[in-house]
DNA sequence: GTATTCTATGCAAACGATTGCATAACGCTA
DNA sequence: TAGCGTTATGCAATCGTTTGCATAGAATAC
């Protein structure tokens, strides 16, 4: 990195003023402290020299770096790119940059990532992988670092978050299956340490109860991770019970894809033999075999609102934390179908 | 951001030494300048206090921020997340962070993004959206900023890049179609300002010439962008010619998806009526209707090597630039089929 | 014991930008 | 013109870290 860029001293030298005057002119909040004629002259010279403030330097002094750490569990999970893009664009509009960290599945690594970001004096953090009980989130709050969670919440309610109405989403999917005539419904959920996994599971049980449908607990499995392979394994486990079922409601789209894979292995067809629903409406699920019926959440809105909440928190640290709950909707595609006569008579003994 | 973190002065005070001594101990390259006993004491205290170096401060002094700018055109294009993840992981292993910028389709915005990164003294840039003639790349090189291009190259050969052997990839796809008996082959390419668009187009023409196949130039269209909608529009334009064809070779997977959409609109089936090939093997193409035959490139390897090349360039700025060319391979799935008798007889007059 | 050489540590300045305080300059009034 | 009040600008220190130079202290040789 060559020293080829103009700095404040260069501008000051050419304008024949002190660097502090240049600084005051370049900051709109202090510009009125300088005479208008001189301010104009300084602004012109700064532009001629292509001067750009160095946020490293100013951040050292002001403790504001215009930097936000964005920690996600897996950028290749199609749910996250739209979120990240929306976050990055919203931050950029306000002069902030996003430092991206993909934590993978290792929590220890995430601790290091966050420490790294703290050392760099990030102005705040957007976290997409918090656990319901999350020491990392706790410690950031304790240190006064603004934090916003995306699509997750923690049990400590003083943390800002943008989430979806998971209860409504699961209920929409459940009612859809009921309306199609399904009664023997399996559930494949996600890890219970995540609020989405926990809330969607409880919502499933409640929807069933409210619909007066008796759920066979052997048909309810919470997978270790929200992945295709975990979904596949969970369905295989359900298949081994030999129980009757005609539909599977899953806690996210990747789990549903895993169910598709398992059905392929068993020479079964969705939705002919088993109807399947997902959650998230991640990109491209409309192109799958079959196109996935799923609960749509607005990924972009998640990102935009997360960035907005965080910027507010940065500007006004003492303001109370907010939870924004977005409303999902059901998108019916080809993975769910009316319970047919053959299914109703013998069920689908998947063994 | 509260001032709650230990700094070098805190460590020095507790150790009873000067801050410069602490600095020397904490840098492995200068540790031997301090006595072993004192070094051990300082390291222990630094750990007790949870000290972390602040790269903003050290970067100001040393002009090394351990920060890399990563500029991509669209994080929601499934080709990029695996690349970004690989980049981010490789950088993280060496103590660098990735500043992510998603430029969208606006070149002006990209100029601002890069200027923003320069102001923050990034140690280098990884660019995934360079044009063949690219003033932004030129200016970075002129300023001595290390740059590595991903999946793109520029005509100025002194720029480091990780690319794929596009000629081989296109030839593999072309030969595959020839082997299946296709002779009336359309081509939908990408923007010619991108090296991938240009090189794949020329490779298509050359493969046809070498195979002794006469290509109808009305069946060759280079789209404005590498998007589904551009691919769809391009195929619609080809359909309007009323020319016979039995296969479409596209320059990337998104264009191929656009062709799928256009075929749906025309009540035609792939591969029954038209075989289609893509390029990149982006995630999930194996789940589409039909599963896409495509040229596989290793996205993760692109990212890993880009990060590696850049780190080398940062460490050794005067070393000659390198181009790394990765070998693609064909993945045959369900979007291509043998030319059938009915097709061969009447061709597919798509009008 | 004294002089010389080597080693370990401290000092001060640098990096780029900001800001509280001091004061020079300007404007107004008697 | 002198005195007072206000405004505009400069000064110096800060932020956290690094590093060339100076020198105190230790070790060695005579």
XYZ file of C-alpha atoms (C1' of nucleotides) in Angstrom:
762
model
C 0.000 0.000 0.000
C 1.865 3.028 -1.255
C 1.484 6.355 0.415
C -0.105 7.985 -2.552
C -3.304 9.284 -1.051
C -3.895 12.822 0.099
C -4.357 13.336 3.800
C -5.644 16.254 5.852
C -2.203 17.759 6.144
C -1.882 17.919 2.373
C -5.172 19.765 2.120
C -4.237 22.096 4.964
C -0.869 22.909 3.450
C -2.391 23.821 0.129
C -5.166 25.841 1.738
C -2.716 27.581 4.036
C -4.631 26.646 7.167
C -4.224 24.334 10.083
C -5.265 20.676 9.747
C -7.831 21.110 12.504
C -9.616 23.661 10.338
C -9.733 21.242 7.478
C -11.129 18.614 9.779
C -13.852 20.961 10.944
C -14.832 21.861 7.397
C -15.010 18.246 6.293
C -17.355 17.342 9.113
C -20.812 18.816 8.400
C -21.494 18.984 12.124
C -18.594 21.393 12.698
C -18.486 23.196 9.350
C -20.356 26.249 10.682
C -17.363 26.927 12.963
C -15.400 27.968 9.903
C -16.055 30.972 7.696
C -18.045 30.188 4.596
C -15.423 31.481 2.198
C -12.670 29.436 3.776
C -14.891 26.373 3.962
C -15.579 26.591 0.246
C -11.904 26.914 -0.500
C -11.027 23.931 1.638
C -13.768 21.769 0.153
C -12.590 22.569 -3.337
C -8.996 21.705 -2.565
C -10.012 18.497 -0.804
C -11.929 17.435 -3.873
C -9.102 18.349 -6.199
C -6.734 16.214 -4.168
C -9.201 13.349 -3.988
C -9.054 13.412 -0.218
C -10.903 10.655 1.611
C -11.082 10.439 5.370
C -9.351 7.417 6.782
C -11.813 5.713 9.143
C -8.960 3.856 10.855
C -7.497 7.123 12.049
C -10.704 8.883 12.879
C -12.030 5.729 14.503
C -9.064 5.656 16.849
C -9.911 9.094 18.086
C -13.711 9.025 17.994
C -14.237 5.342 18.736
C -16.555 5.151 15.749
C -15.230 3.079 12.866
C -18.325 2.841 10.660
C -17.771 -0.894 10.606
C -20.263 -3.652 11.368
C -19.424 -7.279 11.950
C -21.786 -9.714 10.241
C -21.485 -13.272 11.536
C -23.421 -15.999 9.750
C -23.256 -19.760 10.088
C -22.926 -20.615 6.400
C -23.023 -18.255 3.442
C -23.652 -21.170 1.101
C -27.005 -21.854 2.767
C -29.235 -20.061 0.230
C -31.178 -18.362 3.006
C -28.255 -16.154 3.933
C -27.017 -14.493 0.727
C -30.176 -12.380 0.295
C -29.951 -11.388 3.961
C -26.287 -10.497 3.703
C -26.803 -8.498 0.545
C -29.638 -6.507 2.083
C -27.549 -5.856 5.180
C -24.533 -4.795 3.164
C -26.525 -2.442 0.953
C -28.322 -0.837 3.884
C -25.064 -0.321 5.738
C -23.330 1.068 2.672
C -26.051 3.697 2.287
C -25.121 5.031 5.700
C -21.378 4.928 5.117
C -20.784 1.707 7.001
C -18.980 -1.385 5.782
C -19.724 -5.010 6.557
C -17.021 -7.322 7.814
C -18.219 -10.779 6.894
C -17.455 -13.826 8.984
C -18.743 -17.275 8.124
C -18.514 -19.272 11.310
C -19.166 -22.730 9.917
C -20.511 -25.062 12.501
C -17.838 -24.443 15.120
C -18.852 -22.281 18.021
C -15.297 -21.936 19.200
C -14.376 -20.389 15.912
C -17.239 -17.960 16.268
C -15.888 -16.819 19.591
C -12.573 -16.049 17.961
C -14.279 -14.262 15.068
C -16.184 -12.020 17.417
C -13.093 -11.283 19.494
C -11.308 -10.344 16.316
C -14.107 -7.954 15.458
C -14.117 -6.417 18.890
C -10.388 -5.766 18.629
C -11.106 -3.908 15.428
C -13.597 -1.718 17.249
C -16.617 -2.626 15.187
C -19.497 -0.298 15.915
C -21.881 -3.213 16.217
C -22.640 -6.809 15.344
C -25.303 -8.543 13.322
C -25.476 -12.179 14.366
C -27.337 -14.819 12.400
C -26.467 -17.864 14.450
C -27.246 -17.149 18.080
C -28.321 -19.947 20.394
C -31.232 -19.460 22.747
C -28.775 -19.349 25.616
C -25.778 -17.640 24.094
C -22.762 -16.622 26.144
C -21.282 -14.774 23.181
C -24.333 -12.554 22.880
C -24.348 -12.032 26.636
C -20.741 -10.933 26.705
C -21.252 -8.478 23.843
C -24.207 -6.947 25.634
C -22.160 -6.714 28.827
C -19.449 -4.851 26.958
C -21.998 -2.433 25.567
C -21.518 -3.541 21.986
C -24.690 -3.023 19.942
C -26.011 -6.380 18.763
C -28.918 -7.337 16.523
C -29.938 -10.919 15.900
C -31.315 -12.078 12.578
C -33.898 -14.848 12.365
C -32.955 -15.968 15.844
C -33.720 -14.728 19.278
C -32.309 -15.391 22.694
C -34.180 -15.864 25.914
C -32.793 -12.676 27.334
C -35.331 -10.268 25.965
C -33.195 -7.145 26.034
C -31.502 -8.114 22.756
C -32.700 -6.548 19.539
C -33.764 -9.009 16.895
C -35.582 -9.322 13.600
C -37.485 -12.577 13.501
C -40.435 -14.161 11.794
C -43.696 -15.227 13.331
C -42.697 -18.872 13.416
C -45.870 -19.920 15.191
C -47.955 -18.476 12.392
C -45.701 -19.979 9.750
C -45.879 -23.486 11.170
C -49.616 -23.141 11.679
C -50.093 -22.131 8.048
C -48.206 -25.207 6.894
C -50.036 -27.440 9.335
C -53.483 -26.148 8.360
C -52.565 -26.560 4.721
C -51.851 -30.235 5.301
C -55.032 -30.635 7.324
C -57.018 -28.953 4.566
C -55.552 -31.449 2.127
C -56.908 -34.216 4.338
C -53.668 -35.332 5.979
C -53.912 -36.550 9.549
C -50.837 -38.693 9.989
C -48.255 -35.990 9.913
C -44.578 -36.280 10.824
C -42.446 -33.359 11.922
C -38.751 -32.914 11.298
C -37.402 -29.971 13.239
C -34.099 -28.285 13.782
C -31.724 -28.033 16.718
C -33.421 -26.970 19.923
C -30.596 -24.710 20.913
C -31.767 -22.362 18.143
C -34.871 -20.294 18.721
C -36.176 -21.215 15.265
C -35.787 -24.907 16.017
C -37.448 -24.593 19.425
C -40.251 -22.250 18.486
C -41.231 -24.103 15.335
C -41.302 -27.403 17.248
C -43.560 -26.035 19.935
C -45.719 -24.384 17.318
C -46.126 -27.707 15.559
C -47.322 -29.376 18.746
C -49.707 -26.549 19.472
C -51.158 -26.484 15.950
C -51.785 -30.193 16.177
C -53.488 -29.819 19.529
C -55.652 -26.966 18.331
C -56.630 -28.960 15.257
C -57.500 -31.882 17.461
C -54.982 -34.069 15.663
C -53.216 -36.687 17.716
C -49.522 -36.613 16.906
C -47.485 -39.755 17.243
C -44.338 -38.658 19.063
C -42.254 -41.207 17.181
C -42.992 -39.199 14.079
C -41.497 -36.099 15.631
C -37.742 -35.681 15.378
C -35.603 -32.648 16.001
C -32.461 -32.927 13.889
C -29.024 -31.858 15.070
C -28.602 -29.294 12.297
C -30.683 -27.527 9.689
C -29.081 -29.431 6.818
C -30.126 -31.702 3.980
C -28.247 -34.668 5.364
C -29.781 -34.188 8.804
C -33.230 -34.043 7.214
C -32.506 -37.184 5.255
C -31.312 -39.045 8.322
C -34.306 -37.918 10.334
C -36.714 -39.196 7.713
C -34.855 -42.495 7.532
C -35.293 -42.798 11.277
C -39.002 -42.135 10.928
C -39.211 -44.690 8.120
C -37.704 -47.309 10.387
C -40.599 -46.970 12.833
C -42.877 -48.530 10.252
C -45.577 -46.057 11.273
C -48.240 -44.801 8.890
C -47.946 -41.264 7.628
C -48.941 -39.232 4.595
C -47.147 -35.955 5.162
C -43.993 -34.421 6.643
C -43.840 -30.892 7.914
C -40.245 -29.705 8.171
C -38.733 -26.767 10.024
C -36.772 -25.500 7.042
C -36.275 -26.034 3.318
C -32.964 -27.829 3.610
C -34.514 -30.448 5.889
C -37.264 -30.836 3.288
C -34.688 -31.424 0.560
C -33.215 -34.101 2.758
C -36.629 -35.721 2.952
C -36.805 -35.635 -0.862
C -33.497 -37.488 -0.958
C -34.675 -40.076 1.531
C -37.887 -40.630 -0.423
C -35.836 -41.156 -3.581
C -33.842 -43.810 -1.763
C -37.056 -45.564 -0.780
C -38.503 -45.347 -4.289
C -41.269 -43.180 -2.968
C -42.672 -40.103 -4.614
C -43.498 -36.736 -3.215
C -46.332 -35.739 -3.134
C -47.878 -38.952 -4.500
C -46.819 -40.950 -1.437
C -45.811 -38.273 1.034
C -46.534 -34.569 1.009
C -43.695 -32.357 2.243
C -43.574 -28.756 3.410
C -40.542 -26.583 4.114
C -39.886 -23.237 5.778
C -38.055 -20.112 4.491
C -38.785 -20.245 0.765
C -35.114 -20.091 0.004
C -34.113 -19.244 -3.581
C -34.735 -21.909 -6.253
C -37.104 -24.158 -4.280
C -39.616 -23.457 -7.022
C -37.385 -25.265 -9.479
C -36.947 -28.484 -7.518
C -38.515 -31.887 -8.112
C -41.158 -31.305 -6.955
C -41.379 -27.511 -6.469
C -41.493 -27.093 -2.712
C -44.507 -25.936 -0.767
C -43.033 -23.775 1.923
C -43.501 -20.932 4.371
C -42.190 -17.772 2.777
C -40.165 -15.337 4.830
C -38.820 -12.142 3.346
C -35.083 -12.626 3.484
C -34.315 -9.187 2.179
C -36.578 -7.570 4.748
C -34.788 -9.494 7.477
C -31.521 -8.003 6.328
C -32.792 -4.473 5.818
C -34.460 -4.364 9.214
C -31.508 -5.898 10.993
C -29.246 -3.215 9.587
C -31.767 -0.516 10.427
C -32.185 -1.738 14.008
C -28.459 -1.896 14.489
C -27.816 1.583 13.122
C -30.478 2.912 15.485
C -28.859 1.096 18.363
C -25.468 2.528 17.476
C -26.847 6.057 17.320
C -28.885 5.688 20.474
C -27.311 3.014 22.707
C -29.632 3.638 25.616
C -32.826 3.191 23.637
C -34.721 0.075 24.588
C -34.115 -2.995 22.469
C -36.687 -3.943 19.893
C -37.924 -7.153 18.437
C -39.338 -6.927 14.968
C -41.553 -9.835 14.019
C -42.228 -10.290 10.281
C -45.275 -12.076 9.023
C -44.673 -15.167 6.902
C -47.031 -16.616 4.331
C -47.592 -20.002 2.816
C -46.517 -20.649 -0.758
C -48.207 -23.733 -2.169
C -46.295 -25.519 -4.886
C -46.013 -29.122 -5.997
C -44.714 -30.926 -2.922
C -48.097 -31.144 -1.226
C -51.243 -32.779 -2.549
C -54.650 -33.887 -1.383
C -54.620 -37.068 0.610
C -55.713 -39.691 -1.892
C -57.912 -42.706 -1.384
C -55.113 -45.241 -1.408
C -53.125 -43.228 1.122
C -56.145 -42.763 3.366
C -56.926 -46.467 3.332
C -53.527 -47.968 4.068
C -51.465 -44.959 4.981
C -47.879 -45.016 3.973
C -46.085 -47.599 5.941
C -42.601 -46.465 5.108
C -40.422 -49.374 5.960
C -18.188 1.018 22.103
C -17.097 1.317 25.701
C -13.460 1.557 26.589
C -13.348 -1.712 28.428
C -10.606 -3.510 26.598
C -7.037 -3.760 27.779
C -4.458 -1.942 25.709
C -0.672 -2.135 25.593
C -0.309 0.543 28.218
C -2.369 -1.502 30.669
C -0.137 -4.504 30.120
C 2.994 -2.371 30.421
C 1.811 -0.771 33.634
C 1.148 -4.095 35.276
C 4.414 -5.570 34.052
C 6.339 -2.507 35.134
C 7.892 -1.961 31.722
C 7.553 0.460 28.847
C 4.796 -0.063 26.264
C 7.387 -0.485 23.527
C 8.736 -3.513 25.342
C 5.286 -5.031 25.465
C 4.896 -4.364 21.770
C 8.175 -6.117 21.041
C 7.222 -9.155 23.081
C 3.837 -9.486 21.434
C 5.383 -9.486 17.970
C 7.128 -12.842 17.403
C 9.530 -11.132 14.979
C 10.883 -8.829 17.712
C 10.418 -11.021 20.777
C 14.061 -12.073 20.852
C 15.006 -8.440 21.606
C 13.562 -8.901 25.083
C 14.860 -11.195 27.799
C 13.116 -14.516 27.995
C 12.035 -14.085 31.610
C 10.515 -10.692 30.962
C 8.855 -11.894 27.794
C 7.168 -14.724 29.645
C 5.938 -12.340 32.300
C 4.541 -9.947 29.746
C 2.833 -12.698 27.773
C 1.212 -14.011 30.928
C -0.087 -10.608 31.909
C -1.341 -9.900 28.401
C -3.301 -13.119 28.473
C -4.693 -12.414 31.916
C -5.911 -9.030 30.761
C -7.354 -10.474 27.565
C -5.273 -8.079 25.503
C -5.876 -8.050 21.766
C -3.900 -5.895 19.386
C -5.969 -3.232 17.698
C -5.302 -3.521 13.952
C -6.634 -0.003 13.393
C -3.835 1.442 15.474
C -1.085 -0.834 14.305
C -2.279 -0.467 10.741
C -1.914 3.289 10.959
C 1.696 2.885 11.901
C 2.700 -0.116 9.844
C 0.393 0.408 6.863
C -0.729 -3.198 7.206
C -4.341 -3.598 8.338
C -4.838 -7.344 7.754
C -7.952 -6.432 5.828
C -8.953 -7.550 2.349
C -11.709 -6.043 0.263
C -13.861 -8.617 -1.540
C -16.035 -7.119 -4.276
C -18.568 -9.375 -5.965
C -21.395 -8.546 -8.360
C -24.179 -10.401 -6.583
C -23.908 -12.570 -3.482
C -27.287 -14.129 -4.258
C -25.932 -15.636 -7.471
C -25.277 -19.159 -6.165
C -21.844 -19.231 -7.778
C -20.469 -16.663 -5.362
C -21.275 -17.872 -1.832
C -18.953 -20.887 -2.040
C -16.228 -18.624 -3.417
C -16.753 -16.022 -0.717
C -16.765 -18.615 2.017
C -13.538 -20.159 0.806
C -11.947 -16.715 0.570
C -13.105 -15.726 4.014
C -11.893 -18.939 5.628
C -8.509 -18.788 3.935
C -8.040 -15.172 4.978
C -9.151 -15.851 8.519
C -6.515 -18.572 8.860
C -3.867 -15.960 8.235
C -5.365 -13.369 10.550
C -7.021 -11.323 7.825
C -10.636 -10.236 7.647
C -12.825 -9.845 4.598
C -14.734 -6.670 3.941
C -17.583 -7.694 1.706
C -19.043 -5.430 -0.925
C -21.848 -6.498 -3.224
C -21.726 -4.134 -6.151
C -25.003 -5.046 -7.794
C -25.015 -4.179 -11.434
C -23.867 -0.587 -11.083
C -20.303 0.086 -12.029
C -20.400 3.539 -10.546
C -21.265 2.093 -7.198
C -18.365 -0.300 -7.511
C -16.023 2.628 -7.981
C -17.292 4.143 -4.756
C -16.978 0.810 -2.957
C -13.375 0.441 -3.983
C -12.568 4.028 -3.041
C -14.111 3.365 0.331
C -11.897 0.335 0.750
C -8.795 2.212 -0.286
C -9.531 4.887 2.296
C -9.597 2.115 4.883
C -6.165 0.995 3.802
C -7.134 -2.516 2.771
C -4.062 -4.625 2.191
C -5.488 -5.938 -1.060
C -8.547 -6.570 -3.151
C -10.237 -9.659 -4.506
C -12.454 -8.674 -7.419
C -15.037 -10.987 -8.906
C -16.527 -8.672 -11.464
C -13.759 -7.187 -13.542
C -14.362 -6.246 -17.170
C -11.812 -7.157 -19.821
C -10.871 -3.487 -20.042
C -11.285 -2.275 -16.491
C -10.235 1.168 -15.378
C -10.851 0.285 -11.745
C -8.388 -2.580 -11.902
C -5.904 -0.382 -13.758
C -6.070 2.340 -11.135
C -5.590 -0.109 -8.291
C -2.536 -1.553 -9.992
C -1.188 1.949 -10.564
C -1.572 2.718 -6.873
C 0.309 -0.459 -6.007
C -2.676 -2.101 -4.361
C -2.455 -5.885 -4.616
C -5.332 -7.213 -6.692
C -6.466 -10.715 -7.586
C -9.306 -11.423 -9.971
C -11.637 -14.360 -9.520
C -13.139 -16.144 -12.493
C -12.390 -13.156 -14.653
C -9.289 -11.836 -16.300
C -8.353 -8.561 -17.897
C -6.397 -8.014 -21.064
C -3.523 -6.488 -19.168
C -1.655 -9.637 -18.287
C 0.165 -8.291 -15.263
C -2.879 -8.849 -13.042
C -3.078 -11.949 -10.910
C -6.131 -14.066 -11.498
C -7.658 -17.451 -10.782
C -9.697 -18.576 -13.735
C -10.999 -21.710 -15.335
C -10.026 -23.200 -18.656
C -13.124 -21.888 -20.367
C -12.026 -23.155 -23.758
C -11.825 -26.695 -22.432
C -15.114 -26.338 -20.591
C -17.010 -25.129 -23.640
C -15.377 -27.806 -25.765
C -16.438 -30.510 -23.331
C -20.028 -29.316 -23.514
C -19.893 -28.971 -27.282
C -18.413 -32.427 -27.813
C -20.999 -33.882 -25.484
C -23.771 -32.477 -27.649
C -22.032 -33.684 -30.780
C -21.653 -37.117 -29.270
C -25.374 -37.135 -28.608
C -25.934 -36.512 -32.309
C -26.826 -32.818 -32.172
C -25.752 -30.664 -35.087
C -28.097 -27.716 -34.950
C -26.782 -26.093 -31.842
C -27.583 -22.642 -30.540
C -25.327 -20.693 -28.205
C -26.395 -18.198 -25.538
C -23.439 -16.366 -24.128
C -22.796 -13.677 -21.602
C -21.676 -10.065 -21.825
C -18.565 -9.606 -23.957
C -17.111 -7.080 -21.604
C -16.453 -9.993 -19.215
C -13.620 -12.357 -19.991
C -15.867 -15.351 -19.276
C -18.425 -14.085 -21.770
C -15.808 -13.375 -24.435
C -13.672 -16.446 -23.995
C -16.584 -18.871 -23.871
C -18.083 -17.320 -27.012
C -14.863 -17.648 -28.942
C -14.376 -21.159 -27.632
C -17.815 -22.094 -28.879
C -17.027 -20.867 -32.370
C -13.719 -22.691 -32.357
C -15.176 -25.956 -31.081
C -17.767 -25.839 -33.834
C -15.130 -25.169 -36.467
C -12.926 -27.970 -35.211
C -15.879 -30.341 -35.206
C -16.674 -29.297 -38.725
C -20.119 -28.137 -37.682
C -21.559 -25.170 -39.466
C -23.031 -22.772 -36.953
C -25.909 -20.537 -37.931
C -24.980 -17.119 -36.579
C -28.623 -16.313 -35.929
C -28.520 -19.033 -33.302
C -25.685 -17.311 -31.470
C -26.606 -14.577 -29.026
C -24.537 -12.925 -26.356
C -26.828 -11.693 -23.586
C -26.349 -8.433 -21.713
C -26.020 -10.123 -18.352
C -25.453 -13.584 -16.917
C -28.998 -13.835 -15.553
C -32.025 -16.065 -15.897
C -34.126 -13.365 -17.466
C -31.395 -12.547 -19.990
C -31.157 -16.220 -20.885
C -34.897 -16.443 -21.278
C -35.026 -13.374 -23.502
C -32.161 -14.664 -25.617
C -33.893 -17.972 -26.225
C -37.121 -16.183 -27.101
C -35.176 -14.222 -29.683
C -33.740 -17.426 -31.113
C -37.232 -18.951 -31.175
C -38.462 -16.043 -33.252
C -35.996 -16.875 -36.027
C -37.959 -20.007 -36.743
C -34.671 -21.838 -37.292
C -34.214 -25.534 -36.630
C -32.250 -26.549 -33.579
C -32.046 -29.417 -31.138
C -29.698 -28.108 -28.470
C -28.614 -24.954 -26.672
C -25.202 -24.534 -25.159
C -25.178 -21.706 -22.628
C -22.309 -19.798 -21.063
C -23.529 -20.230 -17.500
C -26.155 -22.022 -15.426
C -28.385 -19.013 -14.867
C -28.700 -18.510 -18.622
C -29.616 -22.193 -18.872
C -32.345 -21.742 -16.265
C -33.662 -18.884 -18.361
C -33.815 -21.249 -21.330
C -35.789 -23.701 -19.180
C -38.262 -20.933 -18.430
C -38.569 -20.010 -22.114
C -39.139 -23.626 -23.061
C -41.904 -23.869 -20.462
C -43.566 -20.841 -22.036
C -43.450 -22.529 -25.422
C -44.786 -25.838 -24.092
C -41.549 -27.493 -25.038
C -39.647 -29.970 -22.975
C -36.005 -30.228 -22.163
C -34.347 -32.545 -23.167
C -37.150 -34.135 -25.201
C -37.331 -31.202 -27.597
C -34.154 -29.260 -26.818
C -31.074 -30.343 -24.944
C -29.498 -27.674 -22.740
C -26.062 -27.353 -21.151
C -24.893 -24.835 -18.572
C -21.553 -23.747 -17.113
C -20.363 -23.507 -13.468
C -22.295 -26.325 -11.793
C -23.682 -23.895 -9.258
C -25.282 -25.415 -6.149
C -28.645 -27.162 -6.597
C -28.633 -27.527 -10.391
C -28.842 -31.259 -9.761
C -32.258 -30.751 -8.223
C -33.821 -28.797 -11.077
C -36.341 -29.936 -13.653
C -34.491 -31.393 -15.425
C -31.188 -31.782 -13.526
C -28.754 -29.637 -15.484
C -25.896 -30.999 -17.551
C -23.158 -28.487 -16.970
C -19.477 -27.748 -16.901
C -18.268 -28.091 -13.337
C -15.834 -25.583 -11.903
C -14.557 -25.843 -8.374
C -15.953 -22.767 -6.697
C -14.225 -23.403 -3.433
C -10.872 -23.842 -5.144
C -11.399 -20.522 -6.929
C -11.838 -18.854 -3.568
C -8.971 -20.632 -1.822
C -6.517 -19.899 -4.613
C -7.616 -16.300 -4.952
C -6.965 -15.729 -1.278
C -3.648 -17.553 -1.498
C -2.507 -15.553 -4.524
C -3.471 -12.315 -2.862
C -1.688 -13.099 0.388
C 1.418 -13.936 -1.600
C 1.127 -10.680 -3.483
C 0.767 -8.746 -0.233
C 3.838 -10.403 1.240
C 5.884 -10.028 -1.915
C 4.548 -7.077 -3.950
C 7.317 -7.235 -6.533
C 6.825 -10.867 -7.419
C 5.471 -11.370 -10.914
C 1.726 -11.752 -11.205
C 0.317 -15.209 -11.714
C -2.630 -16.643 -13.501
C -3.939 -19.889 -12.157
C -6.084 -21.832 -14.577
C -8.277 -24.554 -13.096
C -9.475 -27.470 -15.123
C -13.232 -27.862 -15.463
C -15.073 -31.085 -16.159
C -18.396 -32.018 -17.656
C -21.186 -33.260 -15.427
C -23.874 -35.015 -17.413
C -27.315 -34.919 -15.903
C -30.825 -34.894 -17.294
C -30.932 -31.782 -19.462
C -29.193 -33.401 -22.437
C -30.288 -36.417 -24.381
C -29.537 -38.226 -27.613
C -30.937 -36.583 -30.663
C -34.036 -38.586 -31.409
C -35.423 -39.619 -34.746
C -38.265 -37.127 -34.834
C -35.885 -34.271 -33.950
C -33.393 -35.315 -36.573
C -36.030 -35.476 -39.248
C -37.823 -32.181 -38.748
C -35.596 -30.388 -36.316
C -37.240 -28.164 -33.795
C -38.734 -25.228 -35.514
C -39.356 -23.135 -32.454
C -41.809 -20.518 -33.530
C 39.719 -2.283 39.440
C 39.114 -0.101 34.948
C 37.941 0.129 30.128
C 35.488 -1.729 26.326
C 31.814 -4.154 24.113
C 27.361 -6.087 23.937
C 22.521 -6.470 25.245
C 18.145 -5.050 26.957
C 15.063 -1.502 27.705
C 13.194 3.220 27.545
C 12.229 7.463 24.894
C 10.172 10.063 21.547
C 8.266 10.492 17.319
C 5.444 8.683 13.739
C 0.860 7.249 11.592
C -4.148 10.314 10.334
C -7.790 12.501 12.374
C -10.299 14.919 16.073
C -11.440 18.300 19.667
C -11.154 21.267 24.107
C -8.972 25.217 25.155
C -6.421 29.453 24.138
C -6.072 33.527 21.740
C -5.690 36.473 17.704
C -8.566 38.966 14.875
C -12.635 41.326 13.949
C -16.728 44.031 14.827
C -19.372 47.050 17.608
C -20.193 50.677 20.937
C -19.158 54.553 23.882
C -9.408 55.721 19.747
C -10.084 52.498 23.458
C -12.507 48.831 25.480
C -15.504 44.949 25.292
C -17.647 41.000 23.283
C -17.857 37.631 19.672
C -16.053 34.735 16.130
C -12.678 32.176 13.690
C -8.579 29.717 13.753
C -4.404 27.536 15.713
C -2.267 24.620 19.306
C -1.422 20.611 21.629
C -2.911 16.517 23.260
C -5.434 12.367 22.414
C -6.421 7.640 20.370
C -3.222 2.558 20.234
C 0.679 0.779 18.335
C 5.318 0.558 16.345
C 10.256 1.392 15.704
C 14.912 3.950 15.199
C 17.929 5.757 18.243
C 19.952 6.539 22.807
C 21.695 4.823 26.885
C 21.769 2.239 31.207
C 23.200 -1.971 32.769
C 25.564 -6.279 32.330
C 29.332 -9.030 30.732
C 34.009 -9.593 29.289
C 38.903 -8.636 28.774
C 43.129 -6.722 30.382
